[in-house]
PDB file of C-alpha atoms in Angstrom:
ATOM      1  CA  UNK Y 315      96.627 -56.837  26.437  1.00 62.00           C
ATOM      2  CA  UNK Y 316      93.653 -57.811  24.788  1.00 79.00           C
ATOM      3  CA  UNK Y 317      93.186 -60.613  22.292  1.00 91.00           C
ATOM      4  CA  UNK Y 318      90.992 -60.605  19.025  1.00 95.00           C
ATOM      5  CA  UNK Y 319      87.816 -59.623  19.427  1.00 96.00           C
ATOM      6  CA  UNK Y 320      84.944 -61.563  17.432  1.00 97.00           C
ATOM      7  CA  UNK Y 321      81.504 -61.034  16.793  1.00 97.00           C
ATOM      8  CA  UNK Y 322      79.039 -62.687  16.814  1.00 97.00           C
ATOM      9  CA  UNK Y 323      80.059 -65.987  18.770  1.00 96.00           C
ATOM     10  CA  UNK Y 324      77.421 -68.062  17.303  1.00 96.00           C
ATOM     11  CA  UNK Y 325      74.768 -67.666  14.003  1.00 97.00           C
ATOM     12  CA  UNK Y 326      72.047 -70.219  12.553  1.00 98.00           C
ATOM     13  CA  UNK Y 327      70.777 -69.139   9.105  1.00 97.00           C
ATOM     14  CA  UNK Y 328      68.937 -70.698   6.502  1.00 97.00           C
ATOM     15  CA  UNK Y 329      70.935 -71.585   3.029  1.00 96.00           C
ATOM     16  CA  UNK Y 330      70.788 -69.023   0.681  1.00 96.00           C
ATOM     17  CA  UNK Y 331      70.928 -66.249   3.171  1.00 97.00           C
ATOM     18  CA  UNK Y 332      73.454 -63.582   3.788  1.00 97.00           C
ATOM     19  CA  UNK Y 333      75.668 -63.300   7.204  1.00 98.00           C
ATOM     20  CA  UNK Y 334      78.649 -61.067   8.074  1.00 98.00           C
ATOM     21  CA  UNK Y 335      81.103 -61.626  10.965  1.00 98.00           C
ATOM     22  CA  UNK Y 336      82.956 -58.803  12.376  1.00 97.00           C
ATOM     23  CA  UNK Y 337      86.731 -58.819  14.131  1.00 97.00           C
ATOM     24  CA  UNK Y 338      88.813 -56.607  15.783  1.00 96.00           C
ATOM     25  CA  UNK Y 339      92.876 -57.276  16.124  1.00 95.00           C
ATOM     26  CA  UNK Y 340      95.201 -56.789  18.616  1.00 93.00           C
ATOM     27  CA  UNK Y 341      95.832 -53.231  18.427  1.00 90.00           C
ATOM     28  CA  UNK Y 342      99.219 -52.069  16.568  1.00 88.00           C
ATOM     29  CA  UNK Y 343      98.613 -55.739  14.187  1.00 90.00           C
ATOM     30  CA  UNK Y 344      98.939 -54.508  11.551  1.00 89.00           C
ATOM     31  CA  UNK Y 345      98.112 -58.045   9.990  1.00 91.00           C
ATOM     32  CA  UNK Y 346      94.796 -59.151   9.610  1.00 94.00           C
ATOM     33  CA  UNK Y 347      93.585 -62.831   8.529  1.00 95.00           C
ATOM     34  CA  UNK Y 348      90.502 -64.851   8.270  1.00 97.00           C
ATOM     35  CA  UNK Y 349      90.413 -68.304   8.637  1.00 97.00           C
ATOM     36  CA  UNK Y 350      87.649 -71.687   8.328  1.00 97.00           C
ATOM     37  CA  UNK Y 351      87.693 -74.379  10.258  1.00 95.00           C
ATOM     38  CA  UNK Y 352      85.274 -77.319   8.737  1.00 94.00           C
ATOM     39  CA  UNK Y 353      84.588 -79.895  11.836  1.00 91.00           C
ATOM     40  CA  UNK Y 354      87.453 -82.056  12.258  1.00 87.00           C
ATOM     41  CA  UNK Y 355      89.657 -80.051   9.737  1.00 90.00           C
ATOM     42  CA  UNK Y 356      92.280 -77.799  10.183  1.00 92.00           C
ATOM     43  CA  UNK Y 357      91.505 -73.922   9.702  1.00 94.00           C
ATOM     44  CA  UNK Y 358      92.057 -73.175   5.589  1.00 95.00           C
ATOM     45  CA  UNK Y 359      93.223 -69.212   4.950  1.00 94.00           C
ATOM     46  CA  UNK Y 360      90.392 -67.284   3.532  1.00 97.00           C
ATOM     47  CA  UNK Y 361      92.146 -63.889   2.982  1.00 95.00           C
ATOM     48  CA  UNK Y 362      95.004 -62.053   5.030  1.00 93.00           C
ATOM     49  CA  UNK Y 363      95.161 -58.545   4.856  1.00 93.00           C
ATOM     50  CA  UNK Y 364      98.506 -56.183   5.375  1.00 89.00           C
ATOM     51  CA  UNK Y 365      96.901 -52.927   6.493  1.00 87.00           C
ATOM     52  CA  UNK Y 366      94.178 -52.131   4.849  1.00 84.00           C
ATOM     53  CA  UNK Y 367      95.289 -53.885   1.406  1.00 90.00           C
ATOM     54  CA  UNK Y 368      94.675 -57.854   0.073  1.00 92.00           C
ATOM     55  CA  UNK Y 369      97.793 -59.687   0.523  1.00 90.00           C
ATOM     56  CA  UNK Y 370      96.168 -63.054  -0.459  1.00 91.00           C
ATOM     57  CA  UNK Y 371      93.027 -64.063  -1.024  1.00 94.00           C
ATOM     58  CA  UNK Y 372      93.888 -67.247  -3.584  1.00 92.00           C
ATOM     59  CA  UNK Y 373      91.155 -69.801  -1.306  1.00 93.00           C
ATOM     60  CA  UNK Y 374      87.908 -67.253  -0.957  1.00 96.00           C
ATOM     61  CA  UNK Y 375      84.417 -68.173  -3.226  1.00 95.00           C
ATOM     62  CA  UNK Y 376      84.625 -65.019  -4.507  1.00 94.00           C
ATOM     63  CA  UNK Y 377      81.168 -65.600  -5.778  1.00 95.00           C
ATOM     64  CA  UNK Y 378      80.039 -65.140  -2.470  1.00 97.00           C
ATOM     65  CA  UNK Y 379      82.334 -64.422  -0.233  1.00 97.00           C
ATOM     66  CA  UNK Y 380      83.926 -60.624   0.611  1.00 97.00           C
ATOM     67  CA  UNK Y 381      85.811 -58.965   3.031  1.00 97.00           C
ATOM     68  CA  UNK Y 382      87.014 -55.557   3.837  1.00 95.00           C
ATOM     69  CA  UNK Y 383      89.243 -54.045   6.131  1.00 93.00           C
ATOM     70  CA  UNK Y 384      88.851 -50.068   5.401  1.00 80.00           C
ATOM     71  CA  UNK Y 385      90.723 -48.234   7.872  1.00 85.00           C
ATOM     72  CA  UNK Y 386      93.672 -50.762   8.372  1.00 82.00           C
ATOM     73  CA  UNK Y 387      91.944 -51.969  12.250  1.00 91.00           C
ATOM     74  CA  UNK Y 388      88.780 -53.887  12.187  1.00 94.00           C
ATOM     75  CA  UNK Y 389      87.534 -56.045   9.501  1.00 97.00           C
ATOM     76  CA  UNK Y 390      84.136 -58.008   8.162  1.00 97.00           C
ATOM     77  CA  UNK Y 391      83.594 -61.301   6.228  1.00 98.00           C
ATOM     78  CA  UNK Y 392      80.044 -61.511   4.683  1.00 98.00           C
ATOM     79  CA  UNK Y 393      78.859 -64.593   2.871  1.00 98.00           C
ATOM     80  CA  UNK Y 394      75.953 -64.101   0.281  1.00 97.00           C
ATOM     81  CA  UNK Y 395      74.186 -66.457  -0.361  1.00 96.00           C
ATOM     82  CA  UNK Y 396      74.973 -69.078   2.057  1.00 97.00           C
ATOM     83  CA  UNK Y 397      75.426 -72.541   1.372  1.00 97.00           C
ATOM     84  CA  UNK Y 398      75.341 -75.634   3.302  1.00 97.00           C
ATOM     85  CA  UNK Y 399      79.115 -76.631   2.937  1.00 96.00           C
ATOM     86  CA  UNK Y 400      79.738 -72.697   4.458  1.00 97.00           C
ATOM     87  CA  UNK Y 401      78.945 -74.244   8.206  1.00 97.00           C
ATOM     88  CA  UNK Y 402      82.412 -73.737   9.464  1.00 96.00           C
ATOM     89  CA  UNK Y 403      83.746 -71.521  12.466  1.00 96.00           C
ATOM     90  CA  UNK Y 404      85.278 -68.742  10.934  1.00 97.00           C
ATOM     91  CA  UNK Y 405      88.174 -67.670  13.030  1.00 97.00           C
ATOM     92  CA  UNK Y 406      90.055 -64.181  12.883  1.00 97.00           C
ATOM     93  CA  UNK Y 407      93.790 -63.985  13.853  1.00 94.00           C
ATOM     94  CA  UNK Y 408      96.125 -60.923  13.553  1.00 92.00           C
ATOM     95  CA  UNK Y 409     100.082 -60.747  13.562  1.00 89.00           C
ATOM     96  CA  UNK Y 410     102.413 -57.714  14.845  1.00 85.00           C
ATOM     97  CA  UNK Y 411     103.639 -55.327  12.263  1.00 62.00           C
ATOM     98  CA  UNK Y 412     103.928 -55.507   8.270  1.00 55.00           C
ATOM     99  CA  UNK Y 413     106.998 -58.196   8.962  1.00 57.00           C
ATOM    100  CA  UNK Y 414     105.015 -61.768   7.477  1.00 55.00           C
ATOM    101  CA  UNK Y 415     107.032 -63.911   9.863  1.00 59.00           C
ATOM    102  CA  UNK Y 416     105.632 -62.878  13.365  1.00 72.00           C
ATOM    103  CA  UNK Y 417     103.584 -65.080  15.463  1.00 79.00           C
ATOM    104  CA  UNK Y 418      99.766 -65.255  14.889  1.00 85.00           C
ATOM    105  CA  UNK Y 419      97.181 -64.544  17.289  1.00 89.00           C
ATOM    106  CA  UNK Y 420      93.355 -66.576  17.185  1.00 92.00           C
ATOM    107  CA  UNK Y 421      90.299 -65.537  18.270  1.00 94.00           C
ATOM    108  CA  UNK Y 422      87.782 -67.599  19.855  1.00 93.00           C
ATOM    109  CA  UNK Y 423      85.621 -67.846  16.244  1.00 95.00           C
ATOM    110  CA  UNK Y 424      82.446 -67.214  14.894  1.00 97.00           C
ATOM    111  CA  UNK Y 425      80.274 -70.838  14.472  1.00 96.00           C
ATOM    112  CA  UNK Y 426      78.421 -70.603  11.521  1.00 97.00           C
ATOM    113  CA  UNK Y 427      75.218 -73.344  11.162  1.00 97.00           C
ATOM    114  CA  UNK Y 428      73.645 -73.314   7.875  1.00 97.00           C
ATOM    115  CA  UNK Y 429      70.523 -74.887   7.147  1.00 96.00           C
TER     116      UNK Y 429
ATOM    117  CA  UNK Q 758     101.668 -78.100  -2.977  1.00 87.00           C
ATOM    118  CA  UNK Q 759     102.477 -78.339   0.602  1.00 91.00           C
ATOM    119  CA  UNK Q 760     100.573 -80.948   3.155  1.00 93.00           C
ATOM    120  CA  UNK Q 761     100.470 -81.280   6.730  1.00 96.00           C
ATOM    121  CA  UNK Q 762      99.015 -84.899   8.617  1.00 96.00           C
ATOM    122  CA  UNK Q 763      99.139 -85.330  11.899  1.00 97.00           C
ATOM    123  CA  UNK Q 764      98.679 -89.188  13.428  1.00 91.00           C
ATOM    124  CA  UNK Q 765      97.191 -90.004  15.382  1.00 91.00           C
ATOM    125  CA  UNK Q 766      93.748 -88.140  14.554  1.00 93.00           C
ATOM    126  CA  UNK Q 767      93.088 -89.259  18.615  1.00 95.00           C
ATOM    127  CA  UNK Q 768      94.787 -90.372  21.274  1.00 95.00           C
ATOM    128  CA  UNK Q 769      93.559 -90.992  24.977  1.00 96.00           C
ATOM    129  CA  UNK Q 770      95.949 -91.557  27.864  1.00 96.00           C
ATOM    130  CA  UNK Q 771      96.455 -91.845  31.473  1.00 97.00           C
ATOM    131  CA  UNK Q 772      97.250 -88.795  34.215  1.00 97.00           C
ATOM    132  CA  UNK Q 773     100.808 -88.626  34.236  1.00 97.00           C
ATOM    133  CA  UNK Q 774     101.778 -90.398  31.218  1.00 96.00           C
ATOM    134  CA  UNK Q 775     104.444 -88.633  28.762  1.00 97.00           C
ATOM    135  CA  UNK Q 776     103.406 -88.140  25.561  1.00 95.00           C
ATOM    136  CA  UNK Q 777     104.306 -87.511  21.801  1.00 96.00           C
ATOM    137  CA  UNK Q 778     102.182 -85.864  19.423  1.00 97.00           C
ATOM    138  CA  UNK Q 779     103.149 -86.256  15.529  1.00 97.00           C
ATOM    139  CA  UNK Q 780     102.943 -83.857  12.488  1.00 98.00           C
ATOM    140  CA  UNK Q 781     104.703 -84.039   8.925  1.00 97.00           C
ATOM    141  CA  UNK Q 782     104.788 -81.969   6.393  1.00 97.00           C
ATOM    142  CA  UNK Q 783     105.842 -82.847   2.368  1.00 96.00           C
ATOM    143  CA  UNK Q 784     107.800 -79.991   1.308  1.00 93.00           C
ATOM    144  CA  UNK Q 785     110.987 -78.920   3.538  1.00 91.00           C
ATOM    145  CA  UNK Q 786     111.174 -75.710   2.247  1.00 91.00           C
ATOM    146  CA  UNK Q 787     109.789 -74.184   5.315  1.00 92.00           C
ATOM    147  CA  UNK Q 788     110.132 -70.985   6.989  1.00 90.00           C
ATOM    148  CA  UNK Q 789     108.828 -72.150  10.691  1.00 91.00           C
ATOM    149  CA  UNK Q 790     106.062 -73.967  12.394  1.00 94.00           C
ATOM    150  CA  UNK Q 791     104.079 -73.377  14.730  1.00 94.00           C
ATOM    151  CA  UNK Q 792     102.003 -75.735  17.816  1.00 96.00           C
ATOM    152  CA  UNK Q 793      98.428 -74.468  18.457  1.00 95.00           C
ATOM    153  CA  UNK Q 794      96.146 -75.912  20.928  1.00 96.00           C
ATOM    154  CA  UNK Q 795      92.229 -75.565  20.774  1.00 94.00           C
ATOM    155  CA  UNK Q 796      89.860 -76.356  23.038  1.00 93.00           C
ATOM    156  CA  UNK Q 797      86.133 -77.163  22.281  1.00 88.00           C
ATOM    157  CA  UNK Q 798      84.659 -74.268  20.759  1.00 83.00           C
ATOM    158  CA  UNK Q 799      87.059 -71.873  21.045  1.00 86.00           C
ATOM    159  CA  UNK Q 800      90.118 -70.407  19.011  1.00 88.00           C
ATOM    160  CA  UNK Q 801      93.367 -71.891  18.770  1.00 92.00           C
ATOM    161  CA  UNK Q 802      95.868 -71.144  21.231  1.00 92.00           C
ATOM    162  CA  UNK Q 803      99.606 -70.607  20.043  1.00 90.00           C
ATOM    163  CA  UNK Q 804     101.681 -72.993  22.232  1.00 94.00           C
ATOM    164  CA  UNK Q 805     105.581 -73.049  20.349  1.00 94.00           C
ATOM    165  CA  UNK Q 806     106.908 -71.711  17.401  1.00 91.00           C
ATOM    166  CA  UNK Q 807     109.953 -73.474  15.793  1.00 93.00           C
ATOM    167  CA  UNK Q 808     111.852 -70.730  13.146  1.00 91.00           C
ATOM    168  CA  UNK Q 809     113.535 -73.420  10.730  1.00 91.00           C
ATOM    169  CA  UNK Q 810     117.025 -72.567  11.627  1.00 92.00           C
ATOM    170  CA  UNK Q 811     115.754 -74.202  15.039  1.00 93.00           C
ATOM    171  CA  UNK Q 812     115.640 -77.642  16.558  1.00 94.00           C
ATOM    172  CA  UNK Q 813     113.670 -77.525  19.351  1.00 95.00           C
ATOM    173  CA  UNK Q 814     111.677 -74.583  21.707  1.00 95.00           C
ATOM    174  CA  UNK Q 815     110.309 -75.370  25.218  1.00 96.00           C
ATOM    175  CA  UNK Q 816     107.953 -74.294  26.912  1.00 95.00           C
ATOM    176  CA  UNK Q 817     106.983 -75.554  30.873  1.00 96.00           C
ATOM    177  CA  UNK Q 818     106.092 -79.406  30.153  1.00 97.00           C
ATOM    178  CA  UNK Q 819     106.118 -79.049  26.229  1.00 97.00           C
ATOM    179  CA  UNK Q 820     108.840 -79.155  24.038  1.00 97.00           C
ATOM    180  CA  UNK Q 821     108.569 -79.187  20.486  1.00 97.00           C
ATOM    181  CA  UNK Q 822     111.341 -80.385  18.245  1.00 97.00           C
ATOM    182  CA  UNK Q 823     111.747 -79.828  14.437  1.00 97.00           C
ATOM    183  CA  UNK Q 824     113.410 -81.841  11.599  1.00 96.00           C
ATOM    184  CA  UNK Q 825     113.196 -79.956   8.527  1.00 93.00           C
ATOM    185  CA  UNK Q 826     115.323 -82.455   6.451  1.00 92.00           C
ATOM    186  CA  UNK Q 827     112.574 -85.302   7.205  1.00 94.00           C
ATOM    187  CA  UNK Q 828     109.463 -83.045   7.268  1.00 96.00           C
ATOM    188  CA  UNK Q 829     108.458 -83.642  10.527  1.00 97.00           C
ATOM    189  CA  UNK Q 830     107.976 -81.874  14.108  1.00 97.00           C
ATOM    190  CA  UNK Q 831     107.137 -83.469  17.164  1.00 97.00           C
ATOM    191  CA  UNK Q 832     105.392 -82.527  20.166  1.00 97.00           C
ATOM    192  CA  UNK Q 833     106.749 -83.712  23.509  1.00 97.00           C
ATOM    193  CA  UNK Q 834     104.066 -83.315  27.037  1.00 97.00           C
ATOM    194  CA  UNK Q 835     105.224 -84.273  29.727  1.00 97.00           C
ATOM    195  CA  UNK Q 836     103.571 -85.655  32.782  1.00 97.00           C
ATOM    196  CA  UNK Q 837     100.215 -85.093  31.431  1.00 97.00           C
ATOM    197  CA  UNK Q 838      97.171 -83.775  33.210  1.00 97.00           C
ATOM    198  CA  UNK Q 839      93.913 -83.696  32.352  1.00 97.00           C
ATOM    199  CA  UNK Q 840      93.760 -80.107  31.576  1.00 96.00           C
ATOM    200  CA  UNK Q 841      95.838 -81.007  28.726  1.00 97.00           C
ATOM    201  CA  UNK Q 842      92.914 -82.572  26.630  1.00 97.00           C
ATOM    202  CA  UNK Q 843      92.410 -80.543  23.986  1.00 97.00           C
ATOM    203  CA  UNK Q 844      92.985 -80.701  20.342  1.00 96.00           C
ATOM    204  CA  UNK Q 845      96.473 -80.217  19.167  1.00 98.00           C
ATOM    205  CA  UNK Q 846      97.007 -78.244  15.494  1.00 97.00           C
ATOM    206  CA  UNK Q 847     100.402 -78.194  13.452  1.00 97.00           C
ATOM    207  CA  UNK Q 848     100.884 -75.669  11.021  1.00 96.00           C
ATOM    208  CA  UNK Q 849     103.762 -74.512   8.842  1.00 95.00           C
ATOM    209  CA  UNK Q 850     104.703 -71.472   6.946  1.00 91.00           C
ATOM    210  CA  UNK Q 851     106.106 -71.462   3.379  1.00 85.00           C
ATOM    211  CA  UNK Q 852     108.400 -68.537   3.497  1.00 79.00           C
ATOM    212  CA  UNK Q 853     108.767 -65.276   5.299  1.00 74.00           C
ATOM    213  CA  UNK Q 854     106.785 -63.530   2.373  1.00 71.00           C
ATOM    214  CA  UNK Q 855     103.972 -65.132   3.216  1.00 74.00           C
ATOM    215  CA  UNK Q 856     101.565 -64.936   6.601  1.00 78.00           C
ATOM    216  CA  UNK Q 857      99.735 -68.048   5.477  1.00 86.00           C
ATOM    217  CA  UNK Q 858      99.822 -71.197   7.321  1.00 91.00           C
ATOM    218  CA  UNK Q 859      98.762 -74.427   6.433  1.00 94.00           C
ATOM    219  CA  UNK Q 860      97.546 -76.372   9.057  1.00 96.00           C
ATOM    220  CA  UNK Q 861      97.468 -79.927   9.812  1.00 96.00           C
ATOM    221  CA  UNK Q 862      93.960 -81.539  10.628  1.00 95.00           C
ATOM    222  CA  UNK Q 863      94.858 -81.727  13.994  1.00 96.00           C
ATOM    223  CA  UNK Q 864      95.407 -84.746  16.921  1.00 97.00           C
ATOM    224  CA  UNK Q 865      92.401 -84.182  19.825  1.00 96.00           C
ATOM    225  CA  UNK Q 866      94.058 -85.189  22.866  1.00 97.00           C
ATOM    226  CA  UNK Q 867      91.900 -87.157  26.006  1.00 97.00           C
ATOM    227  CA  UNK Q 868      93.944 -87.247  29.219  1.00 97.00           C
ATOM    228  CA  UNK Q 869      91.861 -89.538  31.735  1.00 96.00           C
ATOM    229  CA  UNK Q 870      92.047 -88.987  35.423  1.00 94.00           C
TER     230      UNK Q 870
END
């Protein structure tokens, strides 16, 4: 079976620039979340997504921070502008079915450097 | 508002040594938690997951146990090796309404040869 996919693994951008990070579940998830990770902290929910509807998005900077999942699969977290404190690794993770209490399933992250 | 620690932040020790990795949390109104793992620069890794009507789950040399009543879960290896060093994440959920964990800030394990 294959895990979350991420993309891209690694991306170096100058503050006040725009990035977006793309992820792909486990197929059949039907839950979708994105996480940050500051170095040495543990990963802080962004947004989680229950198909292709919000479920909780209480902790993103809406002021620059978005995310979509349109068709209920894949999903994409854009950041505009950046700002230093954004460096983070952004990590994607997807749980089986609508039920909130299943298991959750990391991917590898995307490392974001902003200078 | 819920918080997770885990002590120690590090913690280096010996092949073959059994070992105990801490994590609290300060509201016992949980609905499970869950043992990650992470290695450098990659995702986390779910090792255990502990539904609150449980004590313990085990899994080859780990065992995790959970006391809801005192806020805290333990993580049990034993006979480490060094292809246990990693950094070791906590992380509970609030209720089965919710998906969100909170996560503790993690204990990054060194197991020397």
């Amino acid at each position: 079976e294959a895990g979350v996919a991420q993309s891209p693994r690694y991306k170096i951008i100058e503050k006040r620039q725009s990035v977006a990070f793309w992820c792909n579940p486990i197929s059949g998830h039907a839950t979708l979340y994105w996480y940050q990770q500051i170095l040495g902290q543990g990963p802080k929910l962004l947004i989680q997504f229950q198909n292709n509807g919000v479920v909780d998005d209480s902790q993103l900077p809406k002021d620059r921070f978005s995310a979509e999942r349109l068709k209920g699969v894949d999903s994409t977290l854009k950041i505009q502008p950046a700002k230093l404190e954004d460096s983070a690794v952004y990590l994607c993770a997807s749980s089986f079915g609508t039920s909130m209490s299943g298991e959750l399933f990391f991917g590898e992250g995307s490392r974001l450097t902003v200078l | 508002k819920q918080e997770v620690t885990q002590i120690p932040a590090a913690l280096s020790v010996p092949e073959g040594e059994n070992l105990v990795l801490n994590c609290s949390f300060t509201d016992s109104a949980i609905y499970n938690l869950q043992w990650f793992r992470q290695d450098p620069g990659k995702g986390l890794t779910s090792l255990l997951l502990i539904q609150s009507s449980q004590r313990e789950q085990t899994s080859g040399r780990l065992n995790a146990s959970l006391d809801k009543s005192s806020g805290r879960s333990t993580l049990y290896i034993a006979a480490s090796q060094p292809g246990d060093s990693a950094t070791y994440l906590c992380a509970v959920r609030r209720s089965s309404n919710t998906g969100k964990l909170i996560f503790g800030q993690g204990t990054t394990l060194q197991v020397k040869p």
